[in-house]
Amino acid sequence: MSVARLMQMAAAGSAGAGPEPSGWTDPDLANASYDSVSFSVAGQHTNPRSVSFSSDGTRMFLVGINPDSVFQYSLSLGWDVSSASYDSVSFDVGSQEGNPQTIVLSPDGSHFYIFGYGSTVYQYDMSSAFDLSTAGYASKSLATGLTNATGLSFSADGTKLYATSLSGIIQQFSMATAWDVSTASSDAKSLDVSARGASTTGIFMALDGTKVFTTNLTNDAIYEYDLATAYDISTGSYNSVSFSVASQEANPWSFTFKTNGSKMYVIGNASDAVHQYSTA
């Protein structure tokens, strides 16, 4: 392990964001490759915006617009989207967010979060982990103040929240109680990623806090940034690493990674499909 990584891990501990999650290795985005594996969600959504997975990769959750609903899928082979099937389970979030752009799940499957053009993060609870049929609005929210909000990500321990909009400014928030967005407040820290292209949509904070990844609707690519201090978005800088997904998705809205960093999943409304990549 490099001296730089050791320093970043130490910084994460001092910031209260927790140790490096077991099993996580930063994705090798520069050498990523398409697995020639995809899963169409057109039967449920022709305007998909975001995809998220259970911690073991056997459940997949999708949100989009028209309808403003979350859909649940099961994967017979964890993290292999070609084995996915629709569970005929959905949940309407339109009463809170009429233009949802992102869904993120807590690692234990007890919460999920919706973020969209209304610029407020809404929290939902599931009484049975990763079971959308047991979901309900938790009456907890965070008004971010962003305009045309799109992307959302959390630190591994749920004490930091990162939000962005089409403008390409990522804002950082802290939560006094982990995974409880009603306890969040602004850290007055940000990172401008608009130089990579207009209309930033998806963001993902690496589980060790040393990198953040973004995508936008201009260049159809995923971009990688290094954080000099783990989980501190204001210390981010572009490291000239990117990966084009244009051959699969010409309108990427969001992406996520497997919990060990070895796979990446991209969704957009040009193909209405989830595409799977290897990143290790």
mmCIF file of C-alpha atoms in Angstrom, residues 25-237:
data_model
loop_
_atom_site.group_PDB
_atom_site.id
_atom_site.type_symbol
_atom_site.label_atom_id
_atom_site.label_comp_id
_atom_site.label_asym_id
_atom_site.label_seq_id
_atom_site.Cartn_x
_atom_site.Cartn_y
_atom_site.Cartn_z
ATOM 1 C CA THR A 25 -10.422 -1.623 -4.211
ATOM 2 C CA ASP A 26 -10.615 1.559 -6.266
ATOM 3 C CA PRO A 27 -11.932 0.726 -9.759
ATOM 4 C CA ASP A 28 -9.353 0.655 -12.540
ATOM 5 C CA LEU A 29 -11.375 2.959 -14.764
ATOM 6 C CA ALA A 30 -8.511 3.501 -17.230
ATOM 7 C CA ASN A 31 -8.574 -0.195 -18.139
ATOM 8 C CA ALA A 32 -12.306 -0.841 -17.837
ATOM 9 C CA SER A 33 -14.052 -3.011 -20.398
ATOM 10 C CA TYR A 34 -17.646 -3.755 -21.390
ATOM 11 C CA ASP A 35 -18.808 -7.222 -20.318
ATOM 12 C CA SER A 36 -21.230 -7.440 -23.258
ATOM 13 C CA VAL A 37 -23.896 -7.877 -20.606
ATOM 14 C CA SER A 38 -27.015 -5.735 -20.273
ATOM 15 C CA PHE A 39 -30.587 -5.816 -19.025
ATOM 16 C CA SER A 40 -33.486 -3.947 -20.606
ATOM 17 C CA VAL A 41 -35.831 -2.079 -18.271
ATOM 18 C CA ALA A 42 -38.044 -0.772 -21.069
ATOM 19 C CA GLY A 43 -40.934 -2.900 -19.834
ATOM 20 C CA GLN A 44 -41.075 -0.745 -16.711
ATOM 21 C CA HIS A 45 -39.435 2.515 -17.782
ATOM 22 C CA THR A 46 -38.614 4.378 -20.994
ATOM 23 C CA ASN A 47 -37.093 7.262 -19.016
ATOM 24 C CA PRO A 48 -34.784 5.478 -16.540
ATOM 25 C CA ARG A 49 -32.547 7.715 -14.467
ATOM 26 C CA SER A 50 -30.719 5.704 -11.805
ATOM 27 C CA VAL A 51 -29.916 2.189 -10.628
ATOM 28 C CA SER A 52 -28.796 0.860 -7.245
ATOM 29 C CA PHE A 53 -28.089 -2.618 -5.820
ATOM 30 C CA SER A 54 -28.366 -4.518 -2.569
ATOM 31 C CA SER A 55 -25.044 -5.080 -0.805
ATOM 32 C CA ASP A 56 -24.825 -8.659 -2.132
ATOM 33 C CA GLY A 57 -25.904 -7.766 -5.670
ATOM 34 C CA THR A 58 -28.996 -10.003 -5.679
ATOM 35 C CA ARG A 59 -31.493 -7.120 -5.758
ATOM 36 C CA MET A 60 -31.545 -4.179 -8.166
ATOM 37 C CA PHE A 61 -33.610 -1.008 -7.865
ATOM 38 C CA LEU A 62 -34.445 1.447 -10.630
ATOM 39 C CA VAL A 63 -35.977 4.918 -10.605
ATOM 40 C CA GLY A 64 -37.033 7.152 -13.461
ATOM 41 C CA ILE A 65 -39.636 9.653 -14.585
ATOM 42 C CA ASN A 66 -43.104 9.056 -16.052
ATOM 43 C CA PRO A 67 -43.866 7.095 -13.940
ATOM 44 C CA ASP A 68 -42.142 8.596 -10.901
ATOM 45 C CA SER A 69 -41.630 5.179 -9.348
ATOM 46 C CA VAL A 70 -38.995 2.779 -8.036
ATOM 47 C CA PHE A 71 -38.966 -0.757 -9.488
ATOM 48 C CA GLN A 72 -37.423 -3.849 -7.900
ATOM 49 C CA TYR A 73 -35.591 -6.710 -9.649
ATOM 50 C CA SER A 74 -33.948 -9.939 -8.460
ATOM 51 C CA LEU A 75 -30.657 -11.307 -9.801
ATOM 52 C CA SER A 76 -30.248 -15.085 -9.648
ATOM 53 C CA LEU A 77 -26.489 -14.523 -9.974
ATOM 54 C CA GLY A 78 -25.320 -11.684 -7.762
ATOM 55 C CA TRP A 79 -23.991 -8.669 -9.689
ATOM 56 C CA ASP A 80 -24.744 -10.291 -13.085
ATOM 57 C CA VAL A 81 -27.460 -8.149 -14.677
ATOM 58 C CA SER A 82 -28.065 -10.730 -17.391
ATOM 59 C CA SER A 83 -29.677 -12.860 -14.642
ATOM 60 C CA ALA A 84 -32.109 -10.115 -13.583
ATOM 61 C CA SER A 85 -35.881 -10.393 -13.620
ATOM 62 C CA TYR A 86 -38.601 -7.957 -12.621
ATOM 63 C CA ASP A 87 -40.215 -8.742 -9.246
ATOM 64 C CA SER A 88 -43.495 -7.007 -10.156
ATOM 65 C CA VAL A 89 -42.899 -4.717 -7.193
ATOM 66 C CA SER A 90 -42.895 -0.923 -7.450
ATOM 67 C CA PHE A 91 -43.189 2.115 -5.209
ATOM 68 C CA ASP A 92 -44.497 5.553 -6.199
ATOM 69 C CA VAL A 93 -42.347 8.488 -5.025
ATOM 70 C CA GLY A 94 -44.263 11.116 -6.983
ATOM 71 C CA SER A 95 -45.915 12.554 -3.877
ATOM 72 C CA GLN A 96 -42.476 13.747 -2.750
ATOM 73 C CA GLU A 97 -40.459 14.122 -5.986
ATOM 74 C CA GLY A 98 -42.136 14.580 -9.355
ATOM 75 C CA ASN A 99 -38.891 14.360 -11.334
ATOM 76 C CA PRO A 100 -36.677 11.765 -9.590
ATOM 77 C CA GLN A 101 -33.129 11.497 -10.901
ATOM 78 C CA THR A 102 -31.256 9.289 -8.407
ATOM 79 C CA ILE A 103 -31.842 6.403 -6.012
ATOM 80 C CA VAL A 104 -29.285 5.324 -3.384
ATOM 81 C CA LEU A 105 -29.692 2.523 -0.827
ATOM 82 C CA SER A 106 -28.135 2.255 2.621
ATOM 83 C CA PRO A 107 -25.782 -0.772 2.922
ATOM 84 C CA ASP A 108 -28.098 -2.601 5.336
ATOM 85 C CA GLY A 109 -31.119 -2.193 3.071
ATOM 86 C CA SER A 110 -33.253 -0.416 5.641
ATOM 87 C CA HIS A 111 -33.345 2.927 3.810
ATOM 88 C CA PHE A 112 -33.343 4.357 0.310
ATOM 89 C CA TYR A 113 -33.044 7.952 -0.832
ATOM 90 C CA ILE A 114 -34.569 9.782 -3.796
ATOM 91 C CA PHE A 115 -33.140 12.984 -5.257
ATOM 92 C CA GLY A 116 -34.410 14.968 -8.220
ATOM 93 C CA TYR A 117 -35.141 18.307 -9.833
ATOM 94 C CA GLY A 118 -37.050 19.415 -6.744
ATOM 95 C CA SER A 119 -33.582 19.620 -5.138
ATOM 96 C CA THR A 120 -34.651 17.849 -1.937
ATOM 97 C CA VAL A 121 -33.297 14.499 -0.753
ATOM 98 C CA TYR A 122 -36.149 12.288 0.516
ATOM 99 C CA GLN A 123 -35.610 9.308 2.821
ATOM 100 C CA TYR A 124 -37.682 6.109 2.769
ATOM 101 C CA ASP A 125 -37.617 3.122 5.136
ATOM 102 C CA MET A 126 -38.001 -0.577 4.345
ATOM 103 C CA SER A 127 -39.110 -2.687 7.314
ATOM 104 C CA SER A 128 -37.668 -5.764 5.575
ATOM 105 C CA ALA A 129 -34.193 -5.181 4.133
ATOM 106 C CA PHE A 130 -34.088 -4.586 0.371
ATOM 107 C CA ASP A 131 -37.806 -5.391 0.078
ATOM 108 C CA LEU A 132 -39.548 -2.557 -1.741
ATOM 109 C CA SER A 133 -42.968 -3.965 -0.859
ATOM 110 C CA THR A 134 -42.302 -2.928 2.763
ATOM 111 C CA ALA A 135 -41.277 0.652 1.896
ATOM 112 C CA GLY A 136 -42.761 3.861 3.243
ATOM 113 C CA TYR A 137 -41.841 7.523 3.298
ATOM 114 C CA ALA A 138 -39.875 8.248 6.504
ATOM 115 C CA SER A 139 -40.998 11.916 6.590
ATOM 116 C CA LYS A 140 -37.331 12.920 6.566
ATOM 117 C CA SER A 141 -35.747 15.194 3.974
ATOM 118 C CA LEU A 142 -32.910 17.573 3.170
ATOM 119 C CA ALA A 143 -33.398 20.733 1.106
ATOM 120 C CA THR A 144 -30.070 21.134 -0.737
ATOM 121 C CA GLY A 145 -30.741 24.471 -2.394
ATOM 122 C CA LEU A 146 -29.486 23.151 -5.747
ATOM 123 C CA THR A 147 -31.233 23.849 -9.049
ATOM 124 C CA ASN A 148 -32.055 20.944 -11.381
ATOM 125 C CA ALA A 149 -30.541 18.433 -8.941
ATOM 126 C CA THR A 150 -29.377 15.134 -10.418
ATOM 127 C CA GLY A 151 -26.652 13.156 -8.586
ATOM 128 C CA LEU A 152 -26.414 11.830 -5.028
ATOM 129 C CA SER A 153 -23.854 9.740 -3.150
ATOM 130 C CA PHE A 154 -22.886 8.978 0.463
ATOM 131 C CA SER A 155 -19.747 8.132 2.393
ATOM 132 C CA ALA A 156 -19.448 4.464 3.320
ATOM 133 C CA ASP A 157 -20.613 5.071 6.886
ATOM 134 C CA GLY A 158 -23.457 7.423 5.982
ATOM 135 C CA THR A 159 -22.149 10.513 7.769
ATOM 136 C CA LYS A 160 -21.350 12.451 4.570
ATOM 137 C CA LEU A 161 -23.655 13.241 1.668
ATOM 138 C CA TYR A 162 -22.673 14.570 -1.763
ATOM 139 C CA ALA A 163 -25.173 16.204 -4.109
ATOM 140 C CA THR A 164 -24.869 17.738 -7.553
ATOM 141 C CA SER A 165 -26.974 19.286 -10.288
ATOM 142 C CA LEU A 166 -26.780 19.842 -14.028
ATOM 143 C CA SER A 167 -24.442 22.774 -13.286
ATOM 144 C CA GLY A 168 -21.655 20.369 -12.275
ATOM 145 C CA ILE A 169 -21.025 21.678 -8.750
ATOM 146 C CA ILE A 170 -20.806 18.877 -6.163
ATOM 147 C CA GLN A 171 -21.828 20.034 -2.675
ATOM 148 C CA GLN A 172 -20.897 18.267 0.586
ATOM 149 C CA PHE A 173 -23.100 17.792 3.667
ATOM 150 C CA SER A 174 -22.561 16.116 7.053
ATOM 151 C CA MET A 175 -25.156 14.122 9.017
ATOM 152 C CA ALA A 176 -25.124 14.158 12.799
ATOM 153 C CA THR A 177 -26.852 10.766 12.739
ATOM 154 C CA ALA A 178 -25.612 8.375 10.061
ATOM 155 C CA TRP A 179 -28.066 7.756 7.194
ATOM 156 C CA ASP A 180 -30.579 10.248 8.637
ATOM 157 C CA VAL A 181 -30.883 13.074 6.115
ATOM 158 C CA SER A 182 -32.986 15.154 8.508
ATOM 159 C CA THR A 183 -29.803 15.670 10.567
ATOM 160 C CA ALA A 184 -27.741 16.939 7.620
ATOM 161 C CA SER A 185 -26.121 20.360 7.303
ATOM 162 C CA SER A 186 -23.906 21.941 4.689
ATOM 163 C CA ASP A 187 -20.121 21.677 5.089
ATOM 164 C CA ALA A 188 -19.704 24.692 2.786
ATOM 165 C CA LYS A 189 -17.388 22.566 0.617
ATOM 166 C CA SER A 190 -17.738 21.939 -3.099
ATOM 167 C CA LEU A 191 -16.031 20.726 -6.275
ATOM 168 C CA ASP A 192 -16.660 22.086 -9.772
ATOM 169 C CA VAL A 193 -16.597 19.268 -12.367
ATOM 170 C CA SER A 194 -18.265 21.213 -15.195
ATOM 171 C CA ALA A 195 -15.022 21.401 -17.191
ATOM 172 C CA ARG A 196 -15.556 17.778 -18.234
ATOM 173 C CA GLY A 197 -18.826 18.694 -19.977
ATOM 174 C CA ALA A 198 -22.232 20.230 -19.485
ATOM 175 C CA SER A 199 -25.148 18.642 -17.643
ATOM 176 C CA THR A 200 -23.603 16.564 -14.864
ATOM 177 C CA THR A 201 -25.967 13.739 -13.911
ATOM 178 C CA GLY A 202 -24.411 10.897 -11.900
ATOM 179 C CA ILE A 203 -21.814 10.931 -9.102
ATOM 180 C CA PHE A 204 -20.276 8.166 -6.966
ATOM 181 C CA MET A 205 -18.030 8.568 -3.925
ATOM 182 C CA ALA A 206 -15.507 5.712 -3.667
ATOM 183 C CA LEU A 207 -16.075 3.636 -0.552
ATOM 184 C CA ASP A 208 -12.638 4.571 0.782
ATOM 185 C CA GLY A 209 -13.273 8.268 0.125
ATOM 186 C CA THR A 210 -10.168 8.819 -1.996
ATOM 187 C CA LYS A 211 -11.914 9.221 -5.353
ATOM 188 C CA VAL A 212 -15.135 10.573 -6.761
ATOM 189 C CA PHE A 213 -16.550 9.638 -10.176
ATOM 190 C CA THR A 214 -18.946 11.627 -12.364
ATOM 191 C CA THR A 215 -20.800 11.450 -15.667
ATOM 192 C CA ASN A 216 -22.653 13.956 -17.813
ATOM 193 C CA LEU A 217 -24.884 14.124 -20.863
ATOM 194 C CA THR A 218 -22.296 15.784 -23.110
ATOM 195 C CA ASN A 219 -19.416 13.351 -23.559
ATOM 196 C CA ASP A 220 -21.005 9.994 -22.606
ATOM 197 C CA ALA A 221 -18.123 9.094 -20.316
ATOM 198 C CA ILE A 222 -17.288 8.383 -16.670
ATOM 199 C CA TYR A 223 -14.626 10.671 -15.134
ATOM 200 C CA GLU A 224 -12.361 10.086 -12.134
ATOM 201 C CA TYR A 225 -11.143 12.610 -9.539
ATOM 202 C CA ASP A 226 -8.637 12.154 -6.709
ATOM 203 C CA LEU A 227 -9.351 13.556 -3.242
ATOM 204 C CA ALA A 228 -6.200 14.675 -1.417
ATOM 205 C CA THR A 229 -8.104 14.328 1.873
ATOM 206 C CA ALA A 230 -10.491 11.388 1.959
ATOM 207 C CA TYR A 231 -14.197 12.320 1.867
ATOM 208 C CA ASP A 232 -13.351 16.048 1.566
ATOM 209 C CA ILE A 233 -14.858 17.054 -1.780
ATOM 210 C CA SER A 234 -13.079 20.410 -1.766
ATOM 211 C CA THR A 235 -9.716 18.611 -2.169
ATOM 212 C CA GLY A 236 -10.745 16.873 -5.401
ATOM 213 C CA SER A 237 -8.904 17.241 -8.712
#
